[in-house]
CSV table of C-alpha atoms in Angstrom, one decimal:
chain,number,residue,atom,x,y,z
A,1065,MET,CA,-39.1,-18.6,11.8
A,1066,SER,CA,-36.4,-19.9,9.3
A,1067,LYS,CA,-37.7,-17.6,6.2
A,1068,THR,CA,-37.7,-14.7,7.9
A,1069,ILE,CA,-34.1,-15.0,9.4
A,1070,HIS,CA,-32.8,-15.9,5.7
A,1071,ILE,CA,-35.0,-12.6,4.7
A,1072,ASN,CA,-32.9,-10.9,7.0
A,1073,GLN,CA,-29.6,-12.5,6.2
A,1074,PHE,CA,-30.0,-12.2,2.4
A,1075,ILE,CA,-31.1,-8.0,3.1
A,1076,ASN,CA,-27.9,-7.5,5.4
A,1077,SER,CA,-25.6,-9.0,2.8
A,1078,ASN,CA,-26.7,-7.3,0.4
A,1079,ILE,CA,-27.4,-3.6,1.9
A,1080,LYS,CA,-24.0,-1.8,1.6
A,1081,GLY,CA,-23.4,-3.2,-2.0
A,1082,PHE,CA,-27.1,-2.4,-3.0
A,1083,LEU,CA,-26.7,1.4,-1.2
A,1084,PHE,CA,-23.3,2.0,-3.0
A,1085,VAL,CA,-24.5,1.2,-6.5
A,1086,GLY,CA,-27.5,2.9,-5.1
A,1087,LEU,CA,-25.3,6.1,-4.5
A,1088,ILE,CA,-23.8,5.5,-8.2
A,1089,VAL,CA,-27.5,5.5,-9.9
A,1090,PHE,CA,-28.3,8.7,-8.0
A,1091,ILE,CA,-25.5,10.8,-9.0
A,1092,SER,CA,-26.0,9.9,-12.9
A,1093,PHE,CA,-30.2,10.5,-13.2
A,1094,TYR,CA,-28.8,13.4,-11.4
A,1095,LEU,CA,-26.3,14.8,-12.9
A,1096,ALA,CA,-28.1,13.2,-16.6
A,1097,ASN,CA,-31.5,15.7,-16.5
A,1098,ILE,CA,-28.7,18.9,-15.8
A,1099,GLU,CA,-29.9,20.4,-18.6
A,1100,ALA,CA,-26.7,22.2,-19.7
A,1101,ILE,CA,-24.4,18.8,-19.2
A,1102,TYR,CA,-27.7,16.5,-21.3
A,1103,LYS,CA,-27.5,19.7,-24.6
A,1104,THR,CA,-23.2,19.4,-24.1
A,1105,THR,CA,-23.5,16.0,-23.8
A,1106,HIS,CA,-26.3,13.5,-24.4
A,1107,LEU,CA,-25.3,11.4,-22.3
A,1108,ALA,CA,-27.5,9.3,-20.9
A,1109,ALA,CA,-28.2,8.5,-17.2
A,1110,THR,CA,-27.2,4.5,-18.3
A,1111,ALA,CA,-23.8,6.3,-19.8
A,1112,PHE,CA,-22.5,7.9,-16.6
A,1113,ALA,CA,-24.0,5.4,-15.0
A,1114,ILE,CA,-21.1,3.0,-16.1
A,1115,LEU,CA,-18.6,6.0,-16.2
A,1116,LEU,CA,-17.8,6.4,-12.4
A,1117,GLY,CA,-19.1,3.1,-12.1
A,1118,ALA,CA,-15.9,1.9,-13.9
A,1119,PHE,CA,-14.0,5.6,-11.5
A,1120,LEU,CA,-15.1,4.0,-8.5
A,1121,SER,CA,-14.1,0.0,-9.3
A,1122,PRO,CA,-10.6,0.1,-6.8
A,1123,ILE,CA,-12.8,0.7,-3.8
A,1124,PHE,CA,-15.7,-1.7,-5.0
A,1125,PHE,CA,-12.3,-4.8,-5.7
A,1126,ARG,CA,-10.9,-3.0,-2.5
A,1127,PHE,CA,-14.7,-3.7,0.0
A,1128,GLU,CA,-15.2,-6.6,-2.4
A,1129,HIS,CA,-16.3,-8.9,1.0
A,1130,THR,CA,-18.4,-6.4,2.0
A,1131,LEU,CA,-19.8,-5.2,-0.9
A,1132,ASN,CA,-19.7,-8.4,-4.1
A,1133,ALA,CA,-23.3,-9.6,-3.1
A,1134,GLY,CA,-25.5,-6.1,-3.3
A,1135,VAL,CA,-23.2,-5.8,-6.7
A,1136,ASN,CA,-23.6,-8.7,-7.8
A,1137,PHE,CA,-27.9,-8.5,-7.2
A,1138,SER,CA,-27.6,-5.9,-9.2
A,1139,ALA,CA,-25.5,-6.9,-11.4
A,1140,LYS,CA,-27.5,-10.2,-12.7
A,1141,LYS,CA,-30.7,-9.5,-10.7
A,1142,LEU,CA,-31.8,-6.1,-11.6
A,1143,LEU,CA,-30.7,-6.5,-14.9
A,1144,ARG,CA,-33.2,-9.6,-16.1
A,1145,LEU,CA,-36.2,-7.4,-14.6
A,1146,GLY,CA,-34.6,-4.3,-16.7
A,1147,ILE,CA,-35.0,-6.4,-19.9
A,1148,VAL,CA,-39.0,-7.4,-19.1
A,1149,LEU,CA,-39.5,-3.6,-18.4
A,1150,TYR,CA,-38.2,-2.9,-21.6
A,1151,GLY,CA,-40.9,-4.0,-23.3
A,1152,PHE,CA,-42.7,-0.9,-21.9
A,1153,ASN,CA,-41.0,0.7,-24.5
A,1154,VAL,CA,-42.3,-1.6,-27.8
A,1155,THR,CA,-45.4,-2.0,-29.1
A,1156,PHE,CA,-46.2,-4.0,-31.7
A,1157,THR,CA,-48.9,-1.4,-33.6
A,1158,GLU,CA,-45.1,0.9,-34.2
A,1159,LEU,CA,-43.6,-1.7,-35.8
A,1160,TYR,CA,-46.8,-3.0,-37.9
A,1161,SER,CA,-46.3,0.9,-39.4
A,1162,ILE,CA,-43.5,0.5,-40.9
A,1163,GLY,CA,-43.6,-2.7,-42.6
A,1164,ILE,CA,-42.5,-5.5,-44.1
A,1165,TYR,CA,-39.4,-3.9,-45.0
A,1166,GLY,CA,-38.2,-2.0,-41.9
A,1167,ILE,CA,-38.3,-6.2,-41.1
A,1168,ILE,CA,-36.6,-7.1,-43.6
A,1169,ILE,CA,-34.1,-4.6,-43.2
A,1170,SER,CA,-33.7,-5.1,-39.2
A,1171,ILE,CA,-33.5,-8.7,-39.8
A,1172,ILE,CA,-30.2,-8.5,-42.9
A,1173,ILE,CA,-28.3,-6.0,-40.0
A,1174,ILE,CA,-28.7,-7.8,-37.9
A,1175,CYS,CA,-27.4,-11.6,-38.6
A,1176,SER,CA,-24.7,-10.2,-41.3
A,1177,VAL,CA,-22.9,-7.6,-38.0
A,1178,PHE,CA,-23.4,-11.0,-35.9
A,1179,PHE,CA,-21.4,-12.9,-38.0
A,1180,ILE,CA,-19.6,-10.9,-39.0
A,1181,ALA,CA,-18.2,-9.9,-35.2
A,1182,ILE,CA,-17.8,-13.5,-34.5
A,1183,LEU,CA,-15.8,-13.9,-37.8
A,1184,ALA,CA,-13.5,-11.2,-37.2
A,1185,GLY,CA,-13.4,-11.1,-33.4
A,1186,VAL,CA,-11.9,-14.8,-33.3
A,1187,LYS,CA,-9.9,-14.6,-37.1
A,1188,ILE,CA,-8.8,-11.5,-37.3
A,1189,PHE,CA,-8.7,-9.8,-33.7
A,1190,GLY,CA,-7.7,-12.7,-31.9
A,1191,LEU,CA,-10.6,-12.2,-29.2
A,1192,ASP,CA,-12.5,-15.8,-27.8
A,1193,LYS,CA,-16.2,-16.4,-29.4
A,1194,GLU,CA,-17.7,-15.0,-25.9
A,1195,THR,CA,-16.4,-11.2,-26.1
A,1196,SER,CA,-17.1,-11.5,-30.2
A,1197,ILE,CA,-20.9,-12.1,-29.8
A,1198,LEU,CA,-21.3,-10.0,-26.5
A,1199,ILE,CA,-19.9,-7.2,-29.4
A,1200,GLY,CA,-21.8,-7.8,-31.7
A,1201,ALA,CA,-24.8,-8.1,-30.3
A,1202,GLY,CA,-24.5,-4.7,-28.5
A,1203,SER,CA,-24.1,-3.9,-32.4
A,1204,ALA,CA,-26.2,-5.0,-34.0
A,1205,ILE,CA,-29.4,-5.6,-32.0
A,1206,CYS,CA,-30.2,-3.0,-29.1
A,1207,GLY,CA,-26.5,-2.0,-28.0
A,1208,ALA,CA,-25.9,-2.3,-24.0
A,1209,ALA,CA,-29.2,-4.0,-23.7
A,1210,ALA,CA,-28.7,-6.6,-25.7
A,1211,VAL,CA,-25.2,-6.5,-23.9
A,1212,LEU,CA,-26.4,-7.2,-21.2
A,1213,ALA,CA,-29.3,-10.3,-22.2
A,1214,VAL,CA,-26.9,-11.8,-23.7
A,1215,GLU,CA,-24.5,-11.9,-21.7
A,1216,SER,CA,-26.7,-12.7,-18.7
A,1217,SER,CA,-27.4,-16.0,-21.0
A,1218,LEU,CA,-23.6,-16.9,-21.5
A,1219,LYS,CA,-22.7,-16.6,-18.1
A,1220,SER,CA,-19.4,-14.4,-19.6
A,1221,GLU,CA,-16.9,-13.4,-17.1
A,1222,PRO,CA,-18.0,-9.7,-16.2
A,1223,PHE,CA,-15.4,-7.6,-18.1
A,1224,LYS,CA,-16.0,-8.6,-21.0
A,1225,GLY,CA,-19.3,-7.2,-20.5
A,1226,ILE,CA,-17.7,-3.9,-19.5
A,1227,MET,CA,-15.7,-4.2,-22.7
A,1228,ALA,CA,-18.4,-4.2,-24.9
A,1229,VAL,CA,-20.8,-2.2,-23.5
A,1230,GLY,CA,-17.6,-0.2,-23.3
A,1231,THR,CA,-17.8,-0.3,-27.1
A,1232,VAL,CA,-20.8,0.2,-27.4
A,1233,VAL,CA,-20.5,4.2,-25.7
A,1234,VAL,CA,-18.2,5.0,-27.4
A,1235,PHE,CA,-19.0,4.3,-30.9
A,1236,GLY,CA,-23.2,5.0,-30.4
A,1237,LEU,CA,-22.1,8.1,-29.0
A,1238,LEU,CA,-19.8,8.5,-32.2
A,1239,GLY,CA,-22.8,7.7,-34.6
A,1240,MET,CA,-25.2,10.3,-32.5
A,1241,PHE,CA,-23.2,13.4,-33.1
A,1242,LEU,CA,-22.2,12.4,-36.4
A,1243,TYR,CA,-25.0,11.5,-37.9
A,1244,PRO,CA,-26.9,14.5,-37.9
A,1245,LEU,CA,-24.3,16.4,-39.1
A,1246,ALA,CA,-23.5,14.0,-42.4
A,1247,TYR,CA,-27.4,15.0,-42.5
A,1248,TYR,CA,-26.6,18.5,-42.4
A,1249,TYR,CA,-24.4,18.6,-45.2
A,1250,GLY,CA,-25.8,16.9,-47.4
A,1251,LEU,CA,-23.2,13.7,-46.6
A,1252,ILE,CA,-25.9,11.5,-47.2
A,1253,PRO,CA,-27.0,11.6,-50.8
A,1254,ASN,CA,-29.4,10.0,-52.5
A,1255,LEU,CA,-32.8,9.5,-49.4
A,1256,ASP,CA,-34.8,12.1,-48.9
A,1257,THR,CA,-35.5,12.9,-44.8
A,1258,ASN,CA,-37.8,9.9,-44.0
A,1259,SER,CA,-35.2,7.6,-45.7
A,1260,VAL,CA,-32.3,9.4,-43.9
A,1261,GLY,CA,-34.7,8.5,-40.7
A,1262,ILE,CA,-35.4,4.8,-41.4
A,1263,PHE,CA,-30.7,5.0,-41.6
A,1264,MET,CA,-30.4,6.0,-38.2
A,1265,GLY,CA,-32.5,3.6,-37.0
A,1266,ALA,CA,-31.2,-0.1,-39.0
A,1267,THR,CA,-27.5,2.0,-38.0
A,1268,LEU,CA,-27.5,3.3,-34.8
A,1269,HIS,CA,-26.7,1.1,-31.6
A,1270,GLU,CA,-29.2,2.1,-29.1
A,1271,VAL,CA,-32.4,3.6,-28.5
A,1272,ALA,CA,-30.6,6.8,-26.9
A,1273,ASN,CA,-28.8,7.3,-29.8
A,1274,VAL,CA,-31.1,7.1,-31.9
A,1275,VAL,CA,-33.6,9.5,-30.2
A,1276,GLY,CA,-30.6,12.0,-29.2
A,1277,ALA,CA,-29.3,12.1,-33.2
A,1278,ALA,CA,-33.5,12.4,-34.8
A,1279,GLU,CA,-33.6,15.4,-31.9
A,1280,MET,CA,-30.7,17.3,-33.2
A,1281,ALA,CA,-30.9,16.6,-36.9
A,1282,LYS,CA,-34.5,18.6,-36.6
A,1283,ASP,CA,-32.7,21.5,-34.5
A,1284,LEU,CA,-29.5,21.9,-36.8
A,1285,SER,CA,-32.0,21.9,-40.1
A,1286,GLN,CA,-34.1,24.1,-38.7
A,1287,GLY,CA,-37.3,21.5,-38.9
A,1288,GLU,CA,-36.3,20.1,-42.7
A,1289,PHE,CA,-35.7,16.8,-40.6
A,1290,THR,CA,-39.2,16.3,-40.0
A,1291,GLN,CA,-41.1,14.3,-36.9
A,1292,ASN,CA,-42.1,12.1,-39.0
A,1293,ALA,CA,-38.5,11.4,-40.0
A,1294,ALA,CA,-37.6,11.2,-36.7
A,1295,ASN,CA,-40.9,8.7,-35.4
A,1296,MET,CA,-39.3,6.6,-38.3
A,1297,ALA,CA,-36.0,6.1,-37.3
A,1298,ILE,CA,-37.7,5.0,-33.6
A,1299,ILE,CA,-39.7,2.9,-34.6
A,1300,LEU,CA,-37.5,0.9,-36.8
A,1301,LYS,CA,-34.9,1.1,-33.9
A,1302,MET,CA,-38.2,-0.7,-31.9
A,1303,MET,CA,-38.5,-3.7,-34.4
A,1304,ARG,CA,-34.6,-4.4,-33.8
A,1305,VAL,CA,-35.1,-4.2,-30.2
A,1306,ILE,CA,-37.9,-6.9,-30.5
A,1307,MET,CA,-35.3,-8.9,-31.8
A,1308,LEU,CA,-33.9,-9.3,-28.9
A,1309,VAL,CA,-36.0,-11.8,-28.3
A,1310,PRO,CA,-35.5,-14.5,-31.0
A,1311,PHE,CA,-32.3,-13.8,-31.0
A,1312,LEU,CA,-31.6,-14.7,-27.3
A,1313,LEU,CA,-33.8,-18.0,-28.2
A,1314,LEU,CA,-31.6,-19.4,-31.3
A,1315,LEU,CA,-28.3,-18.1,-29.5
A,1316,THR,CA,-28.8,-20.5,-26.9
A,1317,TYR,CA,-29.8,-23.5,-29.3
A,1318,PHE,CA,-27.1,-23.0,-31.3
A,1319,ILE,CA,-24.5,-22.8,-28.9
A,1320,ALA,CA,-26.1,-26.0,-27.0
A,1321,HIS,CA,-25.2,-27.7,-29.9
A,1322,ASP,CA,-22.2,-26.4,-31.2
A,1323,LYS,CA,-20.2,-29.3,-31.3
A,1324,ASN,CA,-17.2,-26.7,-30.9
A,1325,GLU,CA,-18.6,-25.4,-27.5
A,1326,LYS,CA,-19.1,-28.7,-25.8
A,1327,GLU,CA,-16.8,-27.8,-23.0
A,1328,ILE,CA,-18.6,-24.3,-22.5
A,1329,VAL,CA,-21.2,-25.2,-22.1
A,1330,ASP,CA,-21.1,-28.9,-20.2
A,1331,LYS,CA,-19.5,-26.1,-17.3
A,1332,LYS,CA,-20.9,-23.7,-17.6
A,1333,LYS,CA,-25.2,-24.7,-18.4
A,1334,ILE,CA,-26.5,-22.2,-20.7
A,1335,ALA,CA,-29.9,-21.9,-19.3
A,1336,ILE,CA,-32.6,-21.0,-21.7
A,1337,PRO,CA,-33.4,-17.1,-21.5
A,1338,TYR,CA,-36.8,-16.9,-19.8
A,1339,PHE,CA,-36.7,-13.3,-18.5
A,1340,ALA,CA,-36.7,-13.1,-23.0
A,1341,PHE,CA,-40.7,-14.1,-22.9
A,1342,GLY,CA,-41.2,-11.7,-19.9
A,1343,PHE,CA,-39.6,-9.0,-22.0
A,1344,LEU,CA,-42.4,-10.2,-25.6
A,1345,GLY,CA,-44.8,-11.1,-22.1
A,1346,VAL,CA,-44.5,-7.2,-21.7
A,1347,ILE,CA,-44.5,-5.7,-25.3
A,1348,ILE,CA,-48.4,-7.7,-25.7
A,1349,LEU,CA,-49.2,-6.2,-22.3
A,1350,ASN,CA,-47.9,-2.6,-23.1
A,1351,THR,CA,-49.5,-2.8,-27.4
A,1352,PHE,CA,-53.2,-4.0,-24.9
A,1353,LEU,CA,-52.9,-0.7,-22.4
A,1354,SER,CA,-51.7,1.7,-24.7
A,1355,ASP,CA,-55.1,1.7,-26.3
A,1356,TYR,CA,-56.8,2.8,-23.3
A,1357,LYS,CA,-54.2,5.1,-22.1
A,1358,ASP,CA,-57.0,7.9,-20.5
A,1359,SER,CA,-58.9,4.4,-18.7
A,1360,ILE,CA,-58.6,4.3,-14.9
A,1361,LEU,CA,-57.5,0.8,-13.2
A,1362,LEU,CA,-57.5,0.3,-9.3
A,1363,GLY,CA,-57.8,4.5,-9.7
A,1364,ILE,CA,-54.6,5.1,-11.3
A,1365,SER,CA,-54.6,6.1,-15.0
A,1366,VAL,CA,-53.3,3.8,-17.6
A,1367,GLU,CA,-50.8,6.7,-18.8
A,1368,SER,CA,-49.2,6.6,-15.2
A,1369,LEU,CA,-48.7,2.6,-14.5
A,1370,LEU,CA,-46.8,2.7,-18.6
A,1371,SER,CA,-45.1,6.1,-17.2
A,1372,PHE,CA,-43.6,4.3,-14.1
A,1373,GLY,CA,-43.2,0.8,-15.9
A,1374,LYS,CA,-40.8,2.8,-18.3
A,1375,LEU,CA,-39.0,4.4,-14.6
A,1376,LEU,CA,-38.5,1.0,-13.0
A,1377,CYS,CA,-37.2,0.1,-16.4
A,1378,SER,CA,-34.6,2.8,-16.6
A,1379,ILE,CA,-33.8,2.3,-13.2
A,1380,CYS,CA,-33.0,-1.3,-13.3
A,1381,ILE,CA,-31.0,-0.6,-16.6
A,1382,VAL,CA,-28.5,1.7,-13.8
A,1383,PHE,CA,-28.7,-0.2,-11.8
A,1384,ALA,CA,-27.3,-2.6,-13.5
A,1385,MET,CA,-24.6,-0.6,-15.8
A,1386,ALA,CA,-23.4,0.6,-12.7
A,1387,ALA,CA,-22.6,-2.9,-11.7
A,1388,LEU,CA,-21.2,-3.4,-13.9
A,1389,GLY,CA,-18.9,-0.7,-14.1
A,1390,LEU,CA,-17.6,-1.3,-10.5
A,1391,GLN,CA,-17.0,-4.8,-11.7
A,1392,ILE,CA,-14.7,-3.5,-14.0
A,1393,ASN,CA,-10.6,-5.1,-14.2
A,1394,ILE,CA,-8.8,-2.1,-15.7
A,1395,LYS,CA,-5.7,-4.6,-16.1
A,1396,LYS,CA,-7.9,-7.4,-18.0
A,1397,PHE,CA,-9.7,-4.3,-19.8
A,1398,LEU,CA,-6.6,-2.7,-21.0
A,1399,GLY,CA,-5.4,-5.8,-22.3
A,1400,SER,CA,-7.8,-6.5,-24.6
A,1401,GLY,CA,-9.4,-3.8,-24.5
A,1402,LYS,CA,-8.0,-2.5,-28.3
A,1403,SER,CA,-8.8,-5.2,-30.2
A,1404,ALA,CA,-12.7,-5.4,-28.5
A,1405,PHE,CA,-12.8,-1.5,-30.1
A,1406,ALA,CA,-11.3,-2.5,-33.3
A,1407,LEU,CA,-13.6,-4.9,-33.9
A,1408,ALA,CA,-16.6,-2.4,-32.9
A,1409,PHE,CA,-15.3,0.5,-35.3
A,1410,LEU,CA,-15.8,-2.5,-37.9
A,1411,LEU,CA,-18.8,-3.4,-37.1
A,1412,TRP,CA,-19.6,0.6,-36.9
A,1413,ILE,CA,-18.3,1.0,-40.3
A,1414,VAL,CA,-20.3,-2.5,-41.4
A,1415,LEU,CA,-23.5,-0.7,-40.2
A,1416,ILE,CA,-22.8,2.7,-42.0
A,1417,VAL,CA,-22.0,1.1,-44.8
A,1418,GLY,CA,-24.4,-1.9,-45.2
A,1419,GLY,CA,-27.7,0.1,-43.6
A,1420,TYR,CA,-27.0,3.1,-45.8
A,1421,LEU,CA,-26.9,1.0,-49.0
A,1422,LEU,CA,-30.1,-1.6,-47.4
A,1423,THR,CA,-31.9,2.2,-47.0
A,1424,LEU,CA,-31.3,3.1,-50.7
A,1425,ALA,CA,-32.6,-0.4,-51.9
A,1426,PHE,CA,-35.4,-0.4,-49.9
A,1427,ARG,CA,-36.3,3.5,-49.9
A,1428,ASP,CA,-39.4,3.1,-52.6
A,1429,PHE,CA,-40.9,0.4,-50.5
A,1430,ILE,CA,-41.3,2.7,-47.1
């Protein structure tokens, strides 16, 4: 009886906020699936969700007492579920096809960009370490998904995560449009088509950015940029995505043992990101099931199950993005936004220049 009452209380306290976020999610998916809008903007539902959430944030703060529980549930619980389900987008087979040099490129990119983010963010741009870590993770690994995963581990204030996601969205979109144009006009010298694909995968922020850039490059070049090059771009990007697991574990370890961060550790009790193991487990499951796509399991095709996993992942991530957008505090965002975007711009330049030089150095091995 008490369990039933507890469940009813949970539903009643969360339902209004959850439905409010759900409305934003519905509109975001609707806009992202309008062909004319997609061809013009190449914006995914995640981008629409955060923009709509930020636009409607005054409503959230006005009715925060009523909406907060459901919005917080979407921003925290559904976020972690989305990160776990993100593993349905990756297989070890795909990662293996690009070889050890792809792993080396990914590790160098992630480590260099992340450490530059911390040093420059704190020393040059005057940002706090948490914000610098979030922007660095988003730029170095896999965009908004990395920001959200790290934010969940650090338990930082929501506006810091939303600033970091904002920078990822802006510079990821810029790269998505500029890379295909640079390829078309011959502004990426000394790299063949496949190497340009590696360059895209090594330096663009989001998986969606890589897919969008590759498709636009194919369209602009009328097939000169091949599907194989597009596949290499996506596979290398997936390598960066899977690096999220060891990154979260190492980040948690070093922060917990950093004497200079003792006050933060004592105050926030940084938790082990167990959802990272869930993410890795889903990658293993996806790798195994991908070899049996034509099989039937419990009356349902394996391919349908995998597609459902990807869809559920997208829904959870979009819910989290919308909820984080709603929690944006415009005054705080504007107060710190300039420094955050300045750091993100620096990291974007580091990604472009460093990624190009790395691709040039390894072009004969991949």
